[in-house]
Amino acid sequence: MAPAQEISRESAEELKTIEKIKLVEIPVEPAAGKEITAQQEKPQIKLEKIAFAVEPADAEILINGDLKGKGNLSGLFAHGDTLNVLIRRENYVEKSMTISVEKDSGRFYTVTLQAKIIEVEISIKTTPNDARIFLADRRVGQGSYKGTFEAGSLISFRIEQDTYLPRTLDIEITPESGKLYEINLEREKRGISITATPEDAEITFKGNSIGVGSFTGEYPIGEKLSFQIVKENYIPQTLDIEITTDQARTYTVALEREQRNIVIEVFPGDARISLDGKILGRGSYSGRYPIGEKLTFQVIKSGFKTRILSIEVPQEEGKRFTLNLTEENREVTIRTNPDDAEIYLNGQVVGRGILTQKFPLSRRLTFKIIKPGYRDETLTINMAQAKSIAYVVTLKGKPIVSSKSIFDSAFTNRIAVTPDRLISADKKGNLYATNRTGEIVWQVNTANNPNENSFPVLIGNNVFFSGSDEFLILNSASGKILTRMNLDKDYSHLFGRRVVHFGQFALFPTNNSIRFINLYSGETMREIAVPGGTRMTPAVYNGKLLIVNQEGLFMVIDPTTEKVVQRIATKAVQPVALKIDTLDNRAYFAGRKGQVVCVDLEAGEVAWQRKLEAGKDIGIFHDLEAALGGVFAFADKSIYGFSLADGSPLFAPIRGVSSPPLYYALPSLLYYGSTSGELIAADTSGRIRKRLKVKGNITTRPYWDNGNLIVGTDSGELMVINPDFIE
């Protein structure tokens, strides 16, 4: 028996791939010297190596129906076996063979399967549905295509359409590749740019923000796009675009602001409202403007300062704006003559003597220039047309500064004057106090009725008034009665007898004495007897008391010792009421029968004495007026004038006189009232220089008050007269 063949390593590896391998026992030679028995002898198996290499490499190799491998197979097979070999692969033509294993039949088989011819159907559908389909540069369809191809081939389609990007479809034909191919062409794109104004406007597309102020993008040709451009307080805009074959395009969108109505109201109501030189209205204007727009209006009116109204249109609808013009001013200066005249405007004092002030050009001003004793003047200035800015107004003097009816009866003798009060008495014994404008401040009725010649006397802040029946002390400012006492016949003051101030006392004359009384209570502090009795009012001279008794004896009394220190006999018997007047160390007085006496106080003798009129006893009941121009007496409605030196008459008696006279040195004039209802100014020769008609007859001695004369009349009229303006 032939020895067994050695199995190569390659064959061993190949045999491992065989799913079923027959294992046969390989006989070996018996040991030397031994014999084999019949039981021990076995059949000897002989093997052949058979191998296969198949294309394609994944083709299956089946032997006797069993799959032994793919692509490559190698194995040992016993003699006598029959191998039914089948080589197969899907889509390939199967190949079968039968191999009888016998001696020297082992070999290596190379088998190549022939592919089956398989036809595969290909379908193409395009979007757009009119796209052209090309195969090998040949147009084979439009929108769709269907064709059959052999498996294993490689085909390439090209799909195109105007305004679309072409596509290539490469297909390797396999059974699996037979299907519908849907080809979507992309449109060609074109670039667009959007620029928005204002530059911070937002650009949106399909609800999404894609840019602020500007946007650049590409979109397919033919696509219709809608962009929104928005910004707060602006009217939104929509930009509709259809992409065309044109090259990239730029779009500009300018938003307009939302508009709001504004209302402008100006004062005065006829002022012009203009914008950019165009007049929009007068007094008021309304219009619509974009929100946020800055507007500058000009408001103009003649005589007013032009104003600018700058506004930024708000979000609020109908917002009102108001503007008041201020009048344009021009400075005016008004000077008055006299320089203390008051300047009035609209009833208010705006200046005294001079006014410098700015006034609106639109105004027509009427000034009134007033000074007591002067005629009022009116100055009217139309500020818009005024050619001058400086004015001088000269007042013409008005002789009657003021005239007020105070009493319903006549004033008596004299008026007492304080800086702010005029205090007087009437024929009924009533006291009145007025202010400087003539309004009554207080009034007191007394028991001294009738009152022939008594008048109030001022001492300090108090008023002293005595008459036929009672004596009063009052506060001059308020009229409050401080003391009131009845007077009997020995103490009554008739025809103008009155108290006289002496230091811290008032001298109260009685028929037989001079009392020293308290200035507030009227209480008698002490009393000095007057020898021979008297009806006069005492005078004070160099700390001494001067008095004349009923027999005409002139006496000088020392108030300290209460002694008569000097006696001078005169012809002035029974002097009544009047007070001795002194001038340059001389004393002047008169008797009841018309005797006027001058006593030289240094010499202690009578200097001269004269009768008012020879052969006539004319009673004198008023104080003499001794002044530089002479001595003047009022009696029997006449004025008499005498030389200071020797008593010689200065002029013939002036008749028809209603009041005692006042002499004023600068100029040297004598002022008095006439029974014909006039104020007369005469010189010391008796010649009348001026005369002024007044209401009623003057009954009081004129009182000189800072250039004016204060008088009262028999009709109860209180008058202030400027003698400089008497013509």
CSV table of C-alpha atoms in Angstrom, one decimal, residues 401-635:
chain,number,residue,atom,x,y,z
A,401,VAL,CA,-55.0,175.2,46.0
A,402,SER,CA,-57.9,173.6,47.7
A,403,SER,CA,-61.3,174.5,49.0
A,404,LYS,CA,-63.5,172.4,51.2
A,405,SER,CA,-66.8,173.2,52.9
A,406,ILE,CA,-66.3,172.3,56.6
A,407,PHE,CA,-68.9,174.3,58.6
A,408,ASP,CA,-72.4,175.5,58.0
A,409,SER,CA,-71.5,178.7,59.8
A,410,ALA,CA,-68.6,181.2,59.8
A,411,PHE,CA,-65.0,180.5,60.8
A,412,THR,CA,-63.7,182.6,63.7
A,413,ASN,CA,-60.5,184.6,64.2
A,414,ARG,CA,-57.7,182.2,63.5
A,415,ILE,CA,-56.9,178.6,62.3
A,416,ALA,CA,-54.4,176.6,64.3
A,417,VAL,CA,-52.0,174.7,62.1
A,418,THR,CA,-49.9,171.5,62.7
A,419,PRO,CA,-47.9,169.5,60.1
A,420,ASP,CA,-50.9,167.3,59.4
A,421,ARG,CA,-53.9,169.1,61.0
A,422,LEU,CA,-55.9,172.3,60.5
A,423,ILE,CA,-57.9,173.0,63.6
A,424,SER,CA,-60.6,175.7,63.6
A,425,ALA,CA,-63.7,176.9,65.4
A,426,ASP,CA,-67.0,178.2,64.0
A,427,LYS,CA,-69.6,180.7,65.2
A,428,LYS,CA,-71.5,178.0,67.0
A,429,GLY,CA,-68.5,177.0,69.2
A,430,ASN,CA,-67.8,173.8,67.4
A,431,LEU,CA,-64.2,172.5,66.9
A,432,TYR,CA,-63.1,170.8,63.7
A,433,ALA,CA,-59.8,169.2,62.7
A,434,THR,CA,-59.1,168.4,59.1
A,435,ASN,CA,-56.2,166.9,57.3
A,436,ARG,CA,-54.3,168.8,54.6
A,437,THR,CA,-56.7,167.7,51.9
A,438,GLY,CA,-59.6,169.1,53.9
A,439,GLU,CA,-61.2,165.9,55.1
A,440,ILE,CA,-62.6,166.1,58.7
A,441,VAL,CA,-60.6,164.0,61.1
A,442,TRP,CA,-62.4,164.8,64.2
A,443,GLN,CA,-65.1,167.1,65.5
A,444,VAL,CA,-66.1,168.3,69.0
A,445,ASN,CA,-69.2,170.3,69.9
A,446,THR,CA,-68.7,172.7,72.8
A,447,ALA,CA,-71.0,174.9,75.0
A,448,ASN,CA,-69.3,178.1,73.8
A,449,ASN,CA,-72.3,179.0,71.6
A,450,PRO,CA,-72.5,181.6,70.3
A,451,ASN,CA,-68.9,182.1,69.6
A,452,GLU,CA,-68.0,185.6,68.5
A,453,ASN,CA,-64.2,185.5,68.3
A,454,SER,CA,-62.7,182.6,70.3
A,455,PHE,CA,-60.3,180.2,68.4
A,456,PRO,CA,-58.2,177.1,69.2
A,457,VAL,CA,-54.7,177.5,70.6
A,458,LEU,CA,-52.0,174.9,70.0
A,459,ILE,CA,-49.5,174.2,72.8
A,460,GLY,CA,-47.4,171.1,72.1
A,461,ASN,CA,-49.7,168.2,71.0
A,462,ASN,CA,-52.7,169.7,72.7
A,463,VAL,CA,-55.4,172.1,71.7
A,464,PHE,CA,-56.8,174.6,74.2
A,465,PHE,CA,-60.2,176.2,73.5
A,466,SER,CA,-62.0,178.5,75.8
A,467,GLY,CA,-65.1,180.7,75.3
A,468,SER,CA,-68.1,182.0,77.1
A,469,ASP,CA,-69.1,178.8,78.9
A,470,GLU,CA,-66.4,176.2,79.0
A,471,PHE,CA,-62.7,175.4,78.7
A,472,LEU,CA,-61.4,172.2,77.0
A,473,ILE,CA,-58.0,170.6,76.5
A,474,LEU,CA,-57.9,168.0,73.6
A,475,ASN,CA,-55.3,165.9,71.8
A,476,SER,CA,-54.7,167.6,68.5
A,477,ALA,CA,-54.3,164.3,66.5
A,478,SER,CA,-57.3,162.4,67.8
A,479,GLY,CA,-59.6,165.1,69.3
A,480,LYS,CA,-59.7,163.1,72.5
A,481,ILE,CA,-60.9,165.4,75.4
A,482,LEU,CA,-58.3,165.5,78.1
A,483,THR,CA,-60.0,168.2,80.3
A,484,ARG,CA,-63.4,169.9,80.2
A,485,MET,CA,-64.6,172.5,82.7
A,486,ASN,CA,-67.3,175.0,83.0
A,487,LEU,CA,-66.4,178.8,83.2
A,488,ASP,CA,-68.3,181.4,85.2
A,489,LYS,CA,-68.4,185.0,84.3
A,490,ASP,CA,-65.1,185.9,86.1
A,491,TYR,CA,-63.3,183.2,84.1
A,492,SER,CA,-65.1,183.2,80.8
A,493,HIS,CA,-63.1,184.2,77.7
A,494,LEU,CA,-65.1,186.6,75.5
A,495,PHE,CA,-64.1,188.2,72.2
A,496,GLY,CA,-61.0,185.9,71.8
A,497,ARG,CA,-59.4,186.0,75.2
A,498,ARG,CA,-57.4,182.8,75.5
A,499,VAL,CA,-54.6,180.9,77.1
A,500,VAL,CA,-50.9,181.5,76.5
A,501,HIS,CA,-48.0,179.1,76.6
A,502,PHE,CA,-45.4,179.7,79.3
A,503,GLY,CA,-42.8,177.1,79.9
A,504,GLN,CA,-44.3,174.0,81.5
A,505,PHE,CA,-47.6,175.8,82.0
A,506,ALA,CA,-50.4,177.5,80.2
A,507,LEU,CA,-51.4,181.0,81.4
A,508,PHE,CA,-55.1,181.2,81.9
A,509,PRO,CA,-56.3,184.8,82.2
A,510,THR,CA,-59.3,185.7,84.4
A,511,ASN,CA,-60.9,189.0,85.1
A,512,ASN,CA,-58.5,189.6,88.1
A,513,SER,CA,-55.6,187.3,87.7
A,514,ILE,CA,-53.4,185.1,85.6
A,515,ARG,CA,-53.5,181.4,86.5
A,516,PHE,CA,-50.7,178.9,85.9
A,517,ILE,CA,-52.4,175.7,84.8
A,518,ASN,CA,-51.3,172.1,84.0
A,519,LEU,CA,-50.9,171.6,80.3
A,520,TYR,CA,-52.9,168.3,80.4
A,521,SER,CA,-55.4,168.5,83.3
A,522,GLY,CA,-56.0,172.2,83.4
A,523,GLU,CA,-55.5,172.2,87.1
A,524,THR,CA,-54.5,175.6,88.6
A,525,MET,CA,-51.0,175.3,90.0
A,526,ARG,CA,-50.6,178.9,91.1
A,527,GLU,CA,-52.2,182.3,90.4
A,528,ILE,CA,-50.9,185.9,90.1
A,529,ALA,CA,-53.3,188.8,90.8
A,530,VAL,CA,-53.6,191.6,88.2
A,531,PRO,CA,-54.1,195.0,89.9
A,532,GLY,CA,-57.0,196.8,88.4
A,533,GLY,CA,-58.4,193.7,86.7
A,534,THR,CA,-58.2,193.0,83.0
A,535,ARG,CA,-60.0,191.5,80.1
A,536,MET,CA,-56.9,191.0,78.0
A,537,THR,CA,-54.8,188.0,77.0
A,538,PRO,CA,-51.3,188.2,78.6
A,539,ALA,CA,-48.1,188.2,76.6
A,540,VAL,CA,-44.7,186.8,77.5
A,541,TYR,CA,-41.6,188.8,76.8
A,542,ASN,CA,-38.1,187.9,78.0
A,543,GLY,CA,-39.5,185.7,80.7
A,544,LYS,CA,-41.8,188.4,82.0
A,545,LEU,CA,-45.6,188.7,81.7
A,546,LEU,CA,-47.1,191.7,80.0
A,547,ILE,CA,-50.7,192.8,80.7
A,548,VAL,CA,-52.8,196.0,80.6
A,549,ASN,CA,-55.5,196.6,83.2
A,550,GLN,CA,-58.9,198.2,82.7
A,551,GLU,CA,-57.5,201.7,83.3
A,552,GLY,CA,-55.0,201.3,80.6
A,553,LEU,CA,-52.0,200.7,82.9
A,554,PHE,CA,-49.4,198.7,81.1
A,555,MET,CA,-47.7,196.3,83.6
A,556,VAL,CA,-44.6,194.0,83.5
A,557,ILE,CA,-44.9,191.2,86.0
A,558,ASP,CA,-42.1,189.0,87.3
A,559,PRO,CA,-43.7,185.5,87.4
A,560,THR,CA,-41.1,184.3,89.9
A,561,THR,CA,-41.8,187.0,92.5
A,562,GLU,CA,-45.3,187.6,91.3
A,563,LYS,CA,-44.6,191.3,91.6
A,564,VAL,CA,-45.3,194.1,89.1
A,565,VAL,CA,-41.9,195.3,88.2
A,566,GLN,CA,-42.9,198.0,85.7
A,567,ARG,CA,-45.9,200.2,85.3
A,568,ILE,CA,-46.6,202.6,82.3
A,569,ALA,CA,-49.8,204.6,82.1
A,570,THR,CA,-51.5,204.7,78.6
A,571,LYS,CA,-54.7,205.9,77.1
A,572,ALA,CA,-55.7,202.4,76.0
A,573,VAL,CA,-58.5,201.9,78.5
A,574,GLN,CA,-60.5,198.7,78.8
A,575,PRO,CA,-58.5,196.6,76.3
A,576,VAL,CA,-60.5,193.5,75.4
A,577,ALA,CA,-59.4,190.0,74.5
A,578,LEU,CA,-56.4,190.9,72.4
A,579,LYS,CA,-52.8,190.0,73.2
A,580,ILE,CA,-50.0,192.5,73.4
A,581,ASP,CA,-47.7,192.1,70.3
A,582,THR,CA,-44.0,192.8,70.6
A,583,LEU,CA,-41.3,193.7,68.1
A,584,ASP,CA,-37.8,195.0,68.6
A,585,ASN,CA,-38.3,195.8,72.4
A,586,ARG,CA,-41.5,197.5,71.8
A,587,ALA,CA,-45.0,196.4,72.8
A,588,TYR,CA,-48.1,197.2,70.8
A,589,PHE,CA,-51.7,197.0,72.0
A,590,ALA,CA,-55.1,198.9,71.7
A,591,GLY,CA,-57.9,200.0,74.0
A,592,ARG,CA,-61.5,199.4,73.6
A,593,LYS,CA,-62.1,202.9,72.3
A,594,GLY,CA,-59.8,202.7,69.4
A,595,GLN,CA,-56.5,203.9,71.0
A,596,VAL,CA,-53.4,202.2,69.6
A,597,VAL,CA,-50.4,202.4,71.9
A,598,CYS,CA,-46.6,201.7,71.4
A,599,VAL,CA,-44.6,201.2,74.6
A,600,ASP,CA,-40.8,201.3,74.6
A,601,LEU,CA,-39.9,198.5,76.9
A,602,GLU,CA,-36.3,199.5,77.3
A,603,ALA,CA,-37.1,203.1,78.1
A,604,GLY,CA,-40.1,202.2,80.2
A,605,GLU,CA,-42.3,204.8,78.5
A,606,VAL,CA,-45.0,205.3,75.9
A,607,ALA,CA,-43.3,205.7,72.5
A,608,TRP,CA,-46.5,206.9,70.8
A,609,GLN,CA,-50.3,206.5,71.0
A,610,ARG,CA,-52.8,207.2,68.3
A,611,LYS,CA,-56.5,207.0,67.8
A,612,LEU,CA,-57.9,204.9,64.9
A,613,GLU,CA,-59.9,207.8,63.8
A,614,ALA,CA,-60.1,211.2,65.5
A,615,GLY,CA,-63.4,211.8,67.3
A,616,LYS,CA,-64.4,208.1,67.0
A,617,ASP,CA,-64.4,205.4,69.7
A,618,ILE,CA,-63.9,202.3,67.6
A,619,GLY,CA,-63.6,199.1,69.6
A,620,ILE,CA,-60.7,196.8,68.7
A,621,PHE,CA,-61.3,193.1,69.5
A,622,HIS,CA,-58.4,191.5,67.5
A,623,ASP,CA,-54.7,191.4,68.0
A,624,LEU,CA,-52.7,194.1,66.3
A,625,GLU,CA,-50.3,192.9,63.5
A,626,ALA,CA,-46.9,194.5,64.3
A,627,ALA,CA,-44.4,193.8,61.5
A,628,LEU,CA,-41.5,195.4,59.7
A,629,GLY,CA,-43.9,197.3,57.4
A,630,GLY,CA,-45.9,198.8,60.3
A,631,VAL,CA,-48.6,198.2,62.9
A,632,PHE,CA,-51.9,197.2,61.5
A,633,ALA,CA,-55.3,197.1,63.3
A,634,PHE,CA,-58.6,195.6,62.3
A,635,ALA,CA,-61.8,197.2,63.6
